[in-house]
JSON list of N, CA and C in Angstrom, two decimals:
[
{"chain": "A", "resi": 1, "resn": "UNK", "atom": "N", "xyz": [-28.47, 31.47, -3.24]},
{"chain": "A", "resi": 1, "resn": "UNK", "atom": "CA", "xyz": [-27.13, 31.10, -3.65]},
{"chain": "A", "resi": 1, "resn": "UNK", "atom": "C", "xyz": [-27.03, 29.58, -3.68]},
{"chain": "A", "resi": 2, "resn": "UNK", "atom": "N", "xyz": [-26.86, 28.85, -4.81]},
{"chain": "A", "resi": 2, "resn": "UNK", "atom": "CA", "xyz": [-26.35, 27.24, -4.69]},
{"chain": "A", "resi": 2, "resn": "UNK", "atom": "C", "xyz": [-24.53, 27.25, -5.19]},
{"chain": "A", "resi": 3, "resn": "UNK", "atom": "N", "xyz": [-24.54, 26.24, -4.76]},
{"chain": "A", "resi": 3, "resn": "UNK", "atom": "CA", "xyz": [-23.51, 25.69, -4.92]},
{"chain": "A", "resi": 3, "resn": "UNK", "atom": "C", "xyz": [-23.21, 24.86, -5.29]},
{"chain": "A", "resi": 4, "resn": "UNK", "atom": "N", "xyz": [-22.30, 24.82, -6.81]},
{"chain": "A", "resi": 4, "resn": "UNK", "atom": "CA", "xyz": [-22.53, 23.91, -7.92]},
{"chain": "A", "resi": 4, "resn": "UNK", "atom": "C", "xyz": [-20.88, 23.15, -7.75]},
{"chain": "A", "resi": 5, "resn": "UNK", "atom": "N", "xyz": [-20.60, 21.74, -7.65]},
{"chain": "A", "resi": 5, "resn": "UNK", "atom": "CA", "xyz": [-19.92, 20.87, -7.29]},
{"chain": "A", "resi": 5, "resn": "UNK", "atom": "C", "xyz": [-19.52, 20.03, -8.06]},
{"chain": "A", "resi": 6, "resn": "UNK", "atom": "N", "xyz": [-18.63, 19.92, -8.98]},
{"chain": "A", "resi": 6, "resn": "UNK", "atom": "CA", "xyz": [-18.07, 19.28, -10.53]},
{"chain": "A", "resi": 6, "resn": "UNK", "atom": "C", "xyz": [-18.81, 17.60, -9.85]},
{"chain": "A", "resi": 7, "resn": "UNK", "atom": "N", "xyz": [-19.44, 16.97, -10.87]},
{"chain": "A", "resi": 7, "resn": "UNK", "atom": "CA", "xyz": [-19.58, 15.67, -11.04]},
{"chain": "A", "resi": 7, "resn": "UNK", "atom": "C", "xyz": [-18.65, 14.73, -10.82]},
{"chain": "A", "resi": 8, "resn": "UNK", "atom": "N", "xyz": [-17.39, 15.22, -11.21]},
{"chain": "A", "resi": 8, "resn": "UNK", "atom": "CA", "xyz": [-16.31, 13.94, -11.59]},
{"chain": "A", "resi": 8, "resn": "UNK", "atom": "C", "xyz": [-15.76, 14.51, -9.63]},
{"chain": "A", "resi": 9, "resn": "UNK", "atom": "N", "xyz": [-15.59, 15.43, -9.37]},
{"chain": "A", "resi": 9, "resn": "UNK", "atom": "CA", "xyz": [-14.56, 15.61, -7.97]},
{"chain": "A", "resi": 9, "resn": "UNK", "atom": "C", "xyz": [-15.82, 14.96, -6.81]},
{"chain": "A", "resi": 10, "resn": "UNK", "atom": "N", "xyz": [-17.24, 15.27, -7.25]},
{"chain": "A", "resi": 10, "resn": "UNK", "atom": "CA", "xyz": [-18.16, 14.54, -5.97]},
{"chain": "A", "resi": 10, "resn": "UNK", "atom": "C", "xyz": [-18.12, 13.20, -6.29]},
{"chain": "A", "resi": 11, "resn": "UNK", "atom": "N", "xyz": [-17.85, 12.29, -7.34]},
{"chain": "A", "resi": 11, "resn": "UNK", "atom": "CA", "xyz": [-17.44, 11.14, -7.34]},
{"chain": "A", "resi": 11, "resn": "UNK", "atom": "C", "xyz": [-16.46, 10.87, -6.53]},
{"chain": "A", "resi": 12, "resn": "UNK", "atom": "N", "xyz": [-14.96, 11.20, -7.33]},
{"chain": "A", "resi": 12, "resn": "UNK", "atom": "CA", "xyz": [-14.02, 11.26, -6.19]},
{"chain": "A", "resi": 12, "resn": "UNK", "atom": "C", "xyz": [-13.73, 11.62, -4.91]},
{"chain": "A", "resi": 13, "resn": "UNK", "atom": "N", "xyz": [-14.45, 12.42, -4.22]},
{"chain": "A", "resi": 13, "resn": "UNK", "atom": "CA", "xyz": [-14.83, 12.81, -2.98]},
{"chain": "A", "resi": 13, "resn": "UNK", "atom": "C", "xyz": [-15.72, 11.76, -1.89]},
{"chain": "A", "resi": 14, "resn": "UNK", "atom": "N", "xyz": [-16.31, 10.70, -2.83]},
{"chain": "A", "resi": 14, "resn": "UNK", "atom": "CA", "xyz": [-17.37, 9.54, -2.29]},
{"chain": "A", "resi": 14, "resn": "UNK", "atom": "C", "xyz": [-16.21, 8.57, -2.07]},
{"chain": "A", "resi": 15, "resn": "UNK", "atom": "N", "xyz": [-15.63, 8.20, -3.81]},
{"chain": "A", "resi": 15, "resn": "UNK", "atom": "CA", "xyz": [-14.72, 7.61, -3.30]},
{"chain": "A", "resi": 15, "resn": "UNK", "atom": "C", "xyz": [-13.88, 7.34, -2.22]},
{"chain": "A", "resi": 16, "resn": "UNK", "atom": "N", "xyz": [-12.35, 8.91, -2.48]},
{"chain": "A", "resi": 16, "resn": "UNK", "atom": "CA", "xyz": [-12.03, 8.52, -0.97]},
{"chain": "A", "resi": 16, "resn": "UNK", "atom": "C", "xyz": [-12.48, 7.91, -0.19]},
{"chain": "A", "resi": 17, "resn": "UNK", "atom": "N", "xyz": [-13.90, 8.98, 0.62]},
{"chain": "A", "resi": 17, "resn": "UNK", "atom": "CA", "xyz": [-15.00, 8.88, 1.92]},
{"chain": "A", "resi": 17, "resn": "UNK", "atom": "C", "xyz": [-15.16, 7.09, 2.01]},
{"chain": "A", "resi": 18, "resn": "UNK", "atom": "N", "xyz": [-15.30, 6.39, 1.08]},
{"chain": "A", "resi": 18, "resn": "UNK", "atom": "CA", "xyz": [-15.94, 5.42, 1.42]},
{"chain": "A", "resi": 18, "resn": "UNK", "atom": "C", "xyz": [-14.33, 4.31, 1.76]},
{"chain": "A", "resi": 19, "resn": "UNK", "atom": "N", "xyz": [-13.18, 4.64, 1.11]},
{"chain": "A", "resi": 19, "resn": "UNK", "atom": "CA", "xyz": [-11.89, 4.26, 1.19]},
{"chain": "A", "resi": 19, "resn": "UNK", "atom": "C", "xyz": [-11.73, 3.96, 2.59]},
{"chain": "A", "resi": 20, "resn": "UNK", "atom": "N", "xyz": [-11.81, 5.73, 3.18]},
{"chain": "A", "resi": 20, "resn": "UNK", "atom": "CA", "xyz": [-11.46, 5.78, 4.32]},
{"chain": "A", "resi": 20, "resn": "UNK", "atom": "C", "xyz": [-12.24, 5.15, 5.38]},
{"chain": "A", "resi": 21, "resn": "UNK", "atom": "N", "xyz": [-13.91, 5.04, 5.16]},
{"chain": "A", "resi": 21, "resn": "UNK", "atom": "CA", "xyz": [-14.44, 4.24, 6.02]},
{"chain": "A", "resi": 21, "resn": "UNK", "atom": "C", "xyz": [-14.11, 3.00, 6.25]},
{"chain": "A", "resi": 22, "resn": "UNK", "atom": "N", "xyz": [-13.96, 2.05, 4.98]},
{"chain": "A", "resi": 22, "resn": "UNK", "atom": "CA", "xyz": [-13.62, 0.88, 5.09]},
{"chain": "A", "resi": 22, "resn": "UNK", "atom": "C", "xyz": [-11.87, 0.63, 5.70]},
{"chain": "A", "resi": 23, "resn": "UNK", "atom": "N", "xyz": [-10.87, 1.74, 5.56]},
{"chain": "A", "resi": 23, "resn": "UNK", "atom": "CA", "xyz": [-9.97, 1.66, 6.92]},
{"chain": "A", "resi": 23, "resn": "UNK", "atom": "C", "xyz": [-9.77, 1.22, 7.99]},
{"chain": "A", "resi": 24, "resn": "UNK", "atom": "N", "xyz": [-11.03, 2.85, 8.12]},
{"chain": "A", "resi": 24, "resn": "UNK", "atom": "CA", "xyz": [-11.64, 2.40, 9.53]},
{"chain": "A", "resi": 24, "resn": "UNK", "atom": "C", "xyz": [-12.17, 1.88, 10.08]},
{"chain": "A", "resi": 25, "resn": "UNK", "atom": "N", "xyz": [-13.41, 0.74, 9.36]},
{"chain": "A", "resi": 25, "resn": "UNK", "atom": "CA", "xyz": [-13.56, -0.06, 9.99]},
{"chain": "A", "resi": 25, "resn": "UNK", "atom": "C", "xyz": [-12.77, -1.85, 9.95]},
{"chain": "A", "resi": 26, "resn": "UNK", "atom": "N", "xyz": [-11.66, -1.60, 9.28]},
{"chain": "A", "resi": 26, "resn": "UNK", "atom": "CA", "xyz": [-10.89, -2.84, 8.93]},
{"chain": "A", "resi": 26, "resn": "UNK", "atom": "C", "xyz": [-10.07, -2.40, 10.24]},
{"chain": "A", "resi": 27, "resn": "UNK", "atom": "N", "xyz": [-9.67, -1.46, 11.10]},
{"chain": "A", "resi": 27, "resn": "UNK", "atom": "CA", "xyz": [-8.70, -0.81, 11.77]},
{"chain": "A", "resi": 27, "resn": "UNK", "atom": "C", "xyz": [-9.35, -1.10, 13.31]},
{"chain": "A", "resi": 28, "resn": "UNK", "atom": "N", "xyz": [-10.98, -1.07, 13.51]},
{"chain": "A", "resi": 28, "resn": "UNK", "atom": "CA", "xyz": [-11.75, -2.02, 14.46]},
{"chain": "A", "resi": 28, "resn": "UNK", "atom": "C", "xyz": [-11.21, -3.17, 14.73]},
{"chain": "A", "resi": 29, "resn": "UNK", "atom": "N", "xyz": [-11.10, -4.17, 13.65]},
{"chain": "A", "resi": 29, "resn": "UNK", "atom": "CA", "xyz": [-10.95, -5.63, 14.01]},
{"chain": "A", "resi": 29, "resn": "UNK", "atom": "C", "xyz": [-9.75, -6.10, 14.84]},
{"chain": "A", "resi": 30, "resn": "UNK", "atom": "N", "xyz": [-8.68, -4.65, 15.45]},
{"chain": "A", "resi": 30, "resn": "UNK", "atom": "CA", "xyz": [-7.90, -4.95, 16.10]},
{"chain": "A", "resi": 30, "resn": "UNK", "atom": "C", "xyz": [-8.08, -5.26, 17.08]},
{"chain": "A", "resi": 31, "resn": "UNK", "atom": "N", "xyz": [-7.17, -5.89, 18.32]},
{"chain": "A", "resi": 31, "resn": "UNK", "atom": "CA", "xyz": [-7.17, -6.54, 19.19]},
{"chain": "A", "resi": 31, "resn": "UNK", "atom": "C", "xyz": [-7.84, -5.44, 19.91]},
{"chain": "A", "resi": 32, "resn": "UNK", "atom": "N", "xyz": [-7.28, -4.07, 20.09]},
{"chain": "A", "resi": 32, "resn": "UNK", "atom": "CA", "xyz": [-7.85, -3.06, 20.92]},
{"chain": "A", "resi": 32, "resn": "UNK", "atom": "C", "xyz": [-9.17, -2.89, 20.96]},
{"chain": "A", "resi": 33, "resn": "UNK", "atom": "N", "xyz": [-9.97, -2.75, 19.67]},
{"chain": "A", "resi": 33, "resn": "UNK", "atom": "CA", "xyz": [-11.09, -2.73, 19.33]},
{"chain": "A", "resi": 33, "resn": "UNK", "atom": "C", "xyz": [-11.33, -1.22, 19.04]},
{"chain": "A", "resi": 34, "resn": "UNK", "atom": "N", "xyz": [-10.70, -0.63, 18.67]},
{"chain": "A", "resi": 34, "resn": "UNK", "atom": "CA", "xyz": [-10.63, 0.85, 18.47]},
{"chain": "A", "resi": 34, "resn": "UNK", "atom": "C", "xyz": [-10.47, 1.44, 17.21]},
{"chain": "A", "resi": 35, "resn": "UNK", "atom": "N", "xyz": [-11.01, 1.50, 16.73]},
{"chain": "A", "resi": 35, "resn": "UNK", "atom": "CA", "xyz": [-10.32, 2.59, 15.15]},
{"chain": "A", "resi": 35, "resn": "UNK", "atom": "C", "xyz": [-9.40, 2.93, 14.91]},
{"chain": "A", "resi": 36, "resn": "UNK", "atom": "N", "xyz": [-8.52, 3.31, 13.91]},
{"chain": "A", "resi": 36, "resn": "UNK", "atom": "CA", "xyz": [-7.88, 4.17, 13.35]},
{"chain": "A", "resi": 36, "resn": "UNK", "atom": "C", "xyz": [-8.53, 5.47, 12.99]},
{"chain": "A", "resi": 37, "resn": "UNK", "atom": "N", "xyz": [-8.64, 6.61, 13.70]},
{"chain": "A", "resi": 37, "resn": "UNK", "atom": "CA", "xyz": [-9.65, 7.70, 12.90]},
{"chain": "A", "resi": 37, "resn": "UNK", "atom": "C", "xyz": [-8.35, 8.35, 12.09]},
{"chain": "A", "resi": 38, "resn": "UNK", "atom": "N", "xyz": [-7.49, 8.47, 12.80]},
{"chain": "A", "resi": 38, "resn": "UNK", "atom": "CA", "xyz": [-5.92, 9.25, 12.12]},
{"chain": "A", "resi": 38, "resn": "UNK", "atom": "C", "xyz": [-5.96, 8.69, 10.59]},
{"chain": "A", "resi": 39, "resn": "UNK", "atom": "N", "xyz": [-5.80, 7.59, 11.18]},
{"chain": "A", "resi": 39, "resn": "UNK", "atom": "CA", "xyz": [-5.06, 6.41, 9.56]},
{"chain": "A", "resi": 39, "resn": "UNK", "atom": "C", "xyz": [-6.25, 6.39, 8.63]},
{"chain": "A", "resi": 40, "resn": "UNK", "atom": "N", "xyz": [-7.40, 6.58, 8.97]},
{"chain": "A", "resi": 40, "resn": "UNK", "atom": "CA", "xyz": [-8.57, 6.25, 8.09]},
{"chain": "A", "resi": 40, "resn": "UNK", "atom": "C", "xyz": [-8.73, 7.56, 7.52]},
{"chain": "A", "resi": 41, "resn": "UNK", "atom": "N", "xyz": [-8.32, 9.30, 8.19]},
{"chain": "A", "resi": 41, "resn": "UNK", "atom": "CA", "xyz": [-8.70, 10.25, 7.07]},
{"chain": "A", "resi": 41, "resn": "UNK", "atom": "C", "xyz": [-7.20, 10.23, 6.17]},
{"chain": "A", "resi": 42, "resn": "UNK", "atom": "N", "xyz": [-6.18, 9.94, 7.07]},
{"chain": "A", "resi": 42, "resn": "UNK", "atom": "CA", "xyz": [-5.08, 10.04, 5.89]},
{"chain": "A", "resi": 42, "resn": "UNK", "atom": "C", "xyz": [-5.09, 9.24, 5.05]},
{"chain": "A", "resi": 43, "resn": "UNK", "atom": "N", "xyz": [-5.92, 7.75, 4.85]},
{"chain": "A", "resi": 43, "resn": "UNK", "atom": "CA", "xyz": [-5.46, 6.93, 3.52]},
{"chain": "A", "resi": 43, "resn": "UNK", "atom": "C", "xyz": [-6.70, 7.76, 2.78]},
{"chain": "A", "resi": 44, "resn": "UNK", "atom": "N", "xyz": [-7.85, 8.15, 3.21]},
{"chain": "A", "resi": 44, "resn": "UNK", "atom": "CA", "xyz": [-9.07, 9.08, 2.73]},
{"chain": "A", "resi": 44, "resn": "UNK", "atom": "C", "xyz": [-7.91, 10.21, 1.83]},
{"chain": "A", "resi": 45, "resn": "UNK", "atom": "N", "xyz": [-7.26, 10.67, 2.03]},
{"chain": "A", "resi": 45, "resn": "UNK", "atom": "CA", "xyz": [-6.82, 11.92, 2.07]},
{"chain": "A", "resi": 45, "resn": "UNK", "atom": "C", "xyz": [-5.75, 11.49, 0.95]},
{"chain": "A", "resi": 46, "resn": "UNK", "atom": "N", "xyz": [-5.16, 10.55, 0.90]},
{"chain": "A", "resi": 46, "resn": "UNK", "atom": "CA", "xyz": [-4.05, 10.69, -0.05]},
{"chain": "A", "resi": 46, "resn": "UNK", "atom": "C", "xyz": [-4.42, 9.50, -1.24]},
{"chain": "A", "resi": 47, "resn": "UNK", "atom": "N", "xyz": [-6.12, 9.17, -1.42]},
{"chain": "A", "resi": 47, "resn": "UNK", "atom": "CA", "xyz": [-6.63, 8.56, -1.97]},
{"chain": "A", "resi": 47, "resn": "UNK", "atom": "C", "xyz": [-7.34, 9.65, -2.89]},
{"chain": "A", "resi": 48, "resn": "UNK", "atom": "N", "xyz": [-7.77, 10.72, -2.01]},
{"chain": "A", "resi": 48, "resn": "UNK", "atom": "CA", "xyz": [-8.12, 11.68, -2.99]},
{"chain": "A", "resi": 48, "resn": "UNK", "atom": "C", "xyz": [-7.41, 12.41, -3.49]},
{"chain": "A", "resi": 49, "resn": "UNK", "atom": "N", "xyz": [-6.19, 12.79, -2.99]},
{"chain": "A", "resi": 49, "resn": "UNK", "atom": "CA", "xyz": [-4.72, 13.52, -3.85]},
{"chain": "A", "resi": 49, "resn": "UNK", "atom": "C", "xyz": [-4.51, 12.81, -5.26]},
{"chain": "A", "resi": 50, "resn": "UNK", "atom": "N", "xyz": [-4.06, 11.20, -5.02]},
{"chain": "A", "resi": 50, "resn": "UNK", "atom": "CA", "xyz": [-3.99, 10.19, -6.17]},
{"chain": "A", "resi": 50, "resn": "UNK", "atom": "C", "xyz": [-5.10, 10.22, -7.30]},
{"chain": "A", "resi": 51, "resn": "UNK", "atom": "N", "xyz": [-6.57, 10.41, -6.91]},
{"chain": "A", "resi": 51, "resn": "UNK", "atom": "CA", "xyz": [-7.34, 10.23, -7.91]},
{"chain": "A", "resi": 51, "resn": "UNK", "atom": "C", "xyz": [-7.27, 11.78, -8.83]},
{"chain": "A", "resi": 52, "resn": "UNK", "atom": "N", "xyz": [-7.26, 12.76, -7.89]},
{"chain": "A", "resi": 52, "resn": "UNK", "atom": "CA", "xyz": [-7.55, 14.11, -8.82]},
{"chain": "A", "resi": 52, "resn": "UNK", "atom": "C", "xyz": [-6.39, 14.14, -9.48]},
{"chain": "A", "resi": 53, "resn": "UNK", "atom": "N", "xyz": [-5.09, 13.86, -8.51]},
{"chain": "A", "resi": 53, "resn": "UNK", "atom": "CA", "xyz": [-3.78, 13.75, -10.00]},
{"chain": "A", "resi": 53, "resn": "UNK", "atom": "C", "xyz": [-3.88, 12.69, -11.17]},
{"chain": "A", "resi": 54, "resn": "UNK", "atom": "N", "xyz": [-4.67, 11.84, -11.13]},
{"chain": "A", "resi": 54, "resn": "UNK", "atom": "CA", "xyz": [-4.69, 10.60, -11.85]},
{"chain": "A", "resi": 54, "resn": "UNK", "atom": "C", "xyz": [-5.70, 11.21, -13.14]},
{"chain": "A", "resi": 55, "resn": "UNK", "atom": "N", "xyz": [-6.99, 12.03, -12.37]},
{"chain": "A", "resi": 55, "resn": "UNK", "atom": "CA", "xyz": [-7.79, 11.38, -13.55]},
{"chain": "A", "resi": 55, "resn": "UNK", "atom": "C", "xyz": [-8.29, 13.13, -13.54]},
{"chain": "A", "resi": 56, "resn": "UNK", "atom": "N", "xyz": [-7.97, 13.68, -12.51]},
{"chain": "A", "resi": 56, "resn": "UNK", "atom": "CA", "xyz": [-9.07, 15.46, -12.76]},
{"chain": "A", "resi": 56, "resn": "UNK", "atom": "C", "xyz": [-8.21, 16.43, -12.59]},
{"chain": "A", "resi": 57, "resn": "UNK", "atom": "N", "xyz": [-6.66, 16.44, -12.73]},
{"chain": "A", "resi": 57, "resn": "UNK", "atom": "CA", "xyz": [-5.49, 17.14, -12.47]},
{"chain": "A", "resi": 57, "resn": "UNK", "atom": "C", "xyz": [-5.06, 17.70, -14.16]},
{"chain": "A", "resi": 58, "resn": "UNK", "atom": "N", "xyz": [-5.56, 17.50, -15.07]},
{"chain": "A", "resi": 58, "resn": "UNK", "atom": "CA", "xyz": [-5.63, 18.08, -16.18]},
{"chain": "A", "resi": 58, "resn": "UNK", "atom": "C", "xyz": [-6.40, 19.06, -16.86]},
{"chain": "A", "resi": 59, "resn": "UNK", "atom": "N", "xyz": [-6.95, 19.48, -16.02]},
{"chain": "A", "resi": 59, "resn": "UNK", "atom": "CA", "xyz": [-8.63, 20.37, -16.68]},
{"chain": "A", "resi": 59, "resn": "UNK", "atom": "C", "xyz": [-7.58, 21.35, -16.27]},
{"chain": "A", "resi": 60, "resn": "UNK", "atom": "N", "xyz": [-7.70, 22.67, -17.37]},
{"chain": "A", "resi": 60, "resn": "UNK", "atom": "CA", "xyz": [-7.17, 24.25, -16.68]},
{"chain": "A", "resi": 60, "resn": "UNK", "atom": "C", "xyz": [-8.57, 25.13, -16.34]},
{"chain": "A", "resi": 61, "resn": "UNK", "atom": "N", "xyz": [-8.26, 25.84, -15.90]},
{"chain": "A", "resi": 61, "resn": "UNK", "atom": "CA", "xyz": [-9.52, 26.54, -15.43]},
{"chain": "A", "resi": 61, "resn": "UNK", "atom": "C", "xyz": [-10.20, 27.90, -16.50]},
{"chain": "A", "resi": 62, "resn": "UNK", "atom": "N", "xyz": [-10.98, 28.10, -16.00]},
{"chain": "A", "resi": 62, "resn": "UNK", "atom": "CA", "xyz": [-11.83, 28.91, -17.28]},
{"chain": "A", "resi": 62, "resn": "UNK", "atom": "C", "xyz": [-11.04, 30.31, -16.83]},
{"chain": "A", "resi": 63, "resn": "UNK", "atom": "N", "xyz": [-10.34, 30.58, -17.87]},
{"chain": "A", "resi": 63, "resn": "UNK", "atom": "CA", "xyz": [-9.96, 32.17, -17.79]},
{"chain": "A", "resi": 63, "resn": "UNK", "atom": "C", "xyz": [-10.94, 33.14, -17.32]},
{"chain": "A", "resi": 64, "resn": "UNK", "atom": "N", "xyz": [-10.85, 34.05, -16.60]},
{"chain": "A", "resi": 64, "resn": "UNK", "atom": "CA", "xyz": [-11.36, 34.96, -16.39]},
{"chain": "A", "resi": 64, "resn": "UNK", "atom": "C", "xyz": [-11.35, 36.26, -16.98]},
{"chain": "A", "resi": 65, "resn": "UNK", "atom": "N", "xyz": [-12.56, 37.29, -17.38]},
{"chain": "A", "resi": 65, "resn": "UNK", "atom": "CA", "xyz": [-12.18, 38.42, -18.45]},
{"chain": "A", "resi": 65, "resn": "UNK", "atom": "C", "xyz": [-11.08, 39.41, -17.60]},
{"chain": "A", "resi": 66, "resn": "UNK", "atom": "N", "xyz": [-10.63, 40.00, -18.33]},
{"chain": "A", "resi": 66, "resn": "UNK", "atom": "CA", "xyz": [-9.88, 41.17, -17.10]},
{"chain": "A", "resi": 66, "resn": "UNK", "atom": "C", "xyz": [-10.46, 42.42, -17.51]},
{"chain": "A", "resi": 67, "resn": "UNK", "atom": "N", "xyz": [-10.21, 43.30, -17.02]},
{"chain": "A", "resi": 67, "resn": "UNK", "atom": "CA", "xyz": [-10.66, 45.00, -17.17]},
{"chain": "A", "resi": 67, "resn": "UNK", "atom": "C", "xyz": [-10.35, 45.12, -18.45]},
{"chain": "A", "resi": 68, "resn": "UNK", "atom": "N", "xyz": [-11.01, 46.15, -19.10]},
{"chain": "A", "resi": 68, "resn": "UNK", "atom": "CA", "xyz": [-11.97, 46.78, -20.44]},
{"chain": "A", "resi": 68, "resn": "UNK", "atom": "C", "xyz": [-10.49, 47.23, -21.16]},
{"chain": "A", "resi": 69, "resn": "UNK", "atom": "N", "xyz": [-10.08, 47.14, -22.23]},
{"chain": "A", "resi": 69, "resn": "UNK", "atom": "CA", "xyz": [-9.06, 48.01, -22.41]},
{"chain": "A", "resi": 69, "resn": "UNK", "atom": "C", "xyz": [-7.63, 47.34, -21.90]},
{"chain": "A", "resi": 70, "resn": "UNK", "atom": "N", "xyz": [-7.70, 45.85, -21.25]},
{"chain": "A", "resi": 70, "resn": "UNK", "atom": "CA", "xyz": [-6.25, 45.38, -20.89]},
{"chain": "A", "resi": 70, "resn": "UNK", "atom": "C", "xyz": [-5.45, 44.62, -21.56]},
{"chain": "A", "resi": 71, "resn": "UNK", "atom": "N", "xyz": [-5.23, 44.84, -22.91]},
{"chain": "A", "resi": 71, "resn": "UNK", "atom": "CA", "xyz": [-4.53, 44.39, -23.93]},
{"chain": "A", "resi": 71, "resn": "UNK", "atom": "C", "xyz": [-3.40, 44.20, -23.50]},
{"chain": "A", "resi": 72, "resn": "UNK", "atom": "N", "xyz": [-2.80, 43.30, -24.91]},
{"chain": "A", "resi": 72, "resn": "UNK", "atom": "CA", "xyz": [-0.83, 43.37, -24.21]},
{"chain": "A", "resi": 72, "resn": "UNK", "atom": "C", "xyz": [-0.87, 44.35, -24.53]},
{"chain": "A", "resi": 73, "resn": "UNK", "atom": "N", "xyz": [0.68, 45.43, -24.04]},
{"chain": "A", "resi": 73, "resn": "UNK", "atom": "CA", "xyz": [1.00, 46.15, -23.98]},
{"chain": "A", "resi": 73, "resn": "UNK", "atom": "C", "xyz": [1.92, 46.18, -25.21]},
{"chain": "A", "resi": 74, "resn": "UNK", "atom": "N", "xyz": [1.92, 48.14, -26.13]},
{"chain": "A", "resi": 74, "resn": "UNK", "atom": "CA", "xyz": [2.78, 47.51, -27.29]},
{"chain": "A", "resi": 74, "resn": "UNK", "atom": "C", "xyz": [4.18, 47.65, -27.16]},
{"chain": "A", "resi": 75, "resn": "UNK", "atom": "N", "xyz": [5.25, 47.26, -27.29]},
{"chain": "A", "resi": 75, "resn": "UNK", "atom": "CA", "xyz": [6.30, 47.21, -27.38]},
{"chain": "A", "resi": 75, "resn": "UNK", "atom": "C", "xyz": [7.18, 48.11, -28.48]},
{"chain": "A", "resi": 76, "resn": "UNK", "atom": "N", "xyz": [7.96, 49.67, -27.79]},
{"chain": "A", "resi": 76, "resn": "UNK", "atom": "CA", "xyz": [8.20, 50.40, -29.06]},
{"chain": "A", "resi": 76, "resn": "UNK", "atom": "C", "xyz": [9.16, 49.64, -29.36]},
{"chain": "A", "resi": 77, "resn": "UNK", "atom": "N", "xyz": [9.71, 50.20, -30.46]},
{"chain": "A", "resi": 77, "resn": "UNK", "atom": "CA", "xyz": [10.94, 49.82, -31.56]},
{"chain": "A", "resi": 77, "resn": "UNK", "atom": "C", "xyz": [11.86, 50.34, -30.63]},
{"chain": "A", "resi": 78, "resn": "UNK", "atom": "N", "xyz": [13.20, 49.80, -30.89]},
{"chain": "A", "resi": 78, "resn": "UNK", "atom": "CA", "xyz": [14.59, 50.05, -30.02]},
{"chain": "A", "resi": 78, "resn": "UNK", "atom": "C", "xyz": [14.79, 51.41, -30.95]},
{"chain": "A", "resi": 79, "resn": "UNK", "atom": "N", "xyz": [15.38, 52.00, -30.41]},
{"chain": "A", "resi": 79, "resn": "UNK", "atom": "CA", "xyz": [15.98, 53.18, -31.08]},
{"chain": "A", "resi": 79, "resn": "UNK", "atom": "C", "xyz": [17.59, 52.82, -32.25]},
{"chain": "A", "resi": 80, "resn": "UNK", "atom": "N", "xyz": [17.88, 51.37, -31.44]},
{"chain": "A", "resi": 80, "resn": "UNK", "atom": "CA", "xyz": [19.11, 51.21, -32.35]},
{"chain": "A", "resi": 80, "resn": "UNK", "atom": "C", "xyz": [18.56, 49.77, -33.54]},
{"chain": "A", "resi": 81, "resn": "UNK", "atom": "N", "xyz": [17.49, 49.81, -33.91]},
{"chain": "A", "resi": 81, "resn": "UNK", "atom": "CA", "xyz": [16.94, 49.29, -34.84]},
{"chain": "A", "resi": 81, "resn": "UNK", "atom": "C", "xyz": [17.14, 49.60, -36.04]},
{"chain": "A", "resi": 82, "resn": "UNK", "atom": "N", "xyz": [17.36, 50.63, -36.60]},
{"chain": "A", "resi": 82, "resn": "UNK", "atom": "CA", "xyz": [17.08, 51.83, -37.71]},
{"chain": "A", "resi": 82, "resn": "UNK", "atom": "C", "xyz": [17.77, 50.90, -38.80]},
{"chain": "A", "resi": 83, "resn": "UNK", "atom": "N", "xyz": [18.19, 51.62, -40.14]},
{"chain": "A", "resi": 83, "resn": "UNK", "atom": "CA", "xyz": [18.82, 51.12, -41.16]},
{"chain": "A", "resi": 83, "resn": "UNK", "atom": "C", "xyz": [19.95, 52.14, -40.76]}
]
């Protein structure tokens, strides 16, 4: 079994990742000397929300077939149609 991973979302997925590292380690240079791990997956996190709405939030997905025989359904004539 593999597991096949769209090109454009493992880009964006690096992205974020690397967003959020540099956070976190800009979030070090505080006086504490401690990280942000919180603040570094949420700007990660709403860096990757922004990009897939920006640039991969338009693709629809590949229809799927349905069962053999699942046509629309036909619609009779009204009975008060007539001439």
């Amino acid at each position: 079994m593999t597991v096949h991973i769209d090109p454009v979302g493992g880009v964006l997925l690096v992205v974020a990742l690397v967003v959020g590292y540099f956070v976190y380690k800009h979030t070090q240079q505080a006086p504490a000397g401690r990280g942000d791990v919180v603040g570094a997956i949420g700007c990660a996190a709403a860096v990757l929300t922004a990009l897939v709405l920006i640039l991969g939030g338009g693709r629809a997905a590949t229809p799927t077939p349905g069962p053999a025989g699942s046509g629309a359904p036909s619609i009779p004539a009204s009975p008060m149609s007539g001439p």
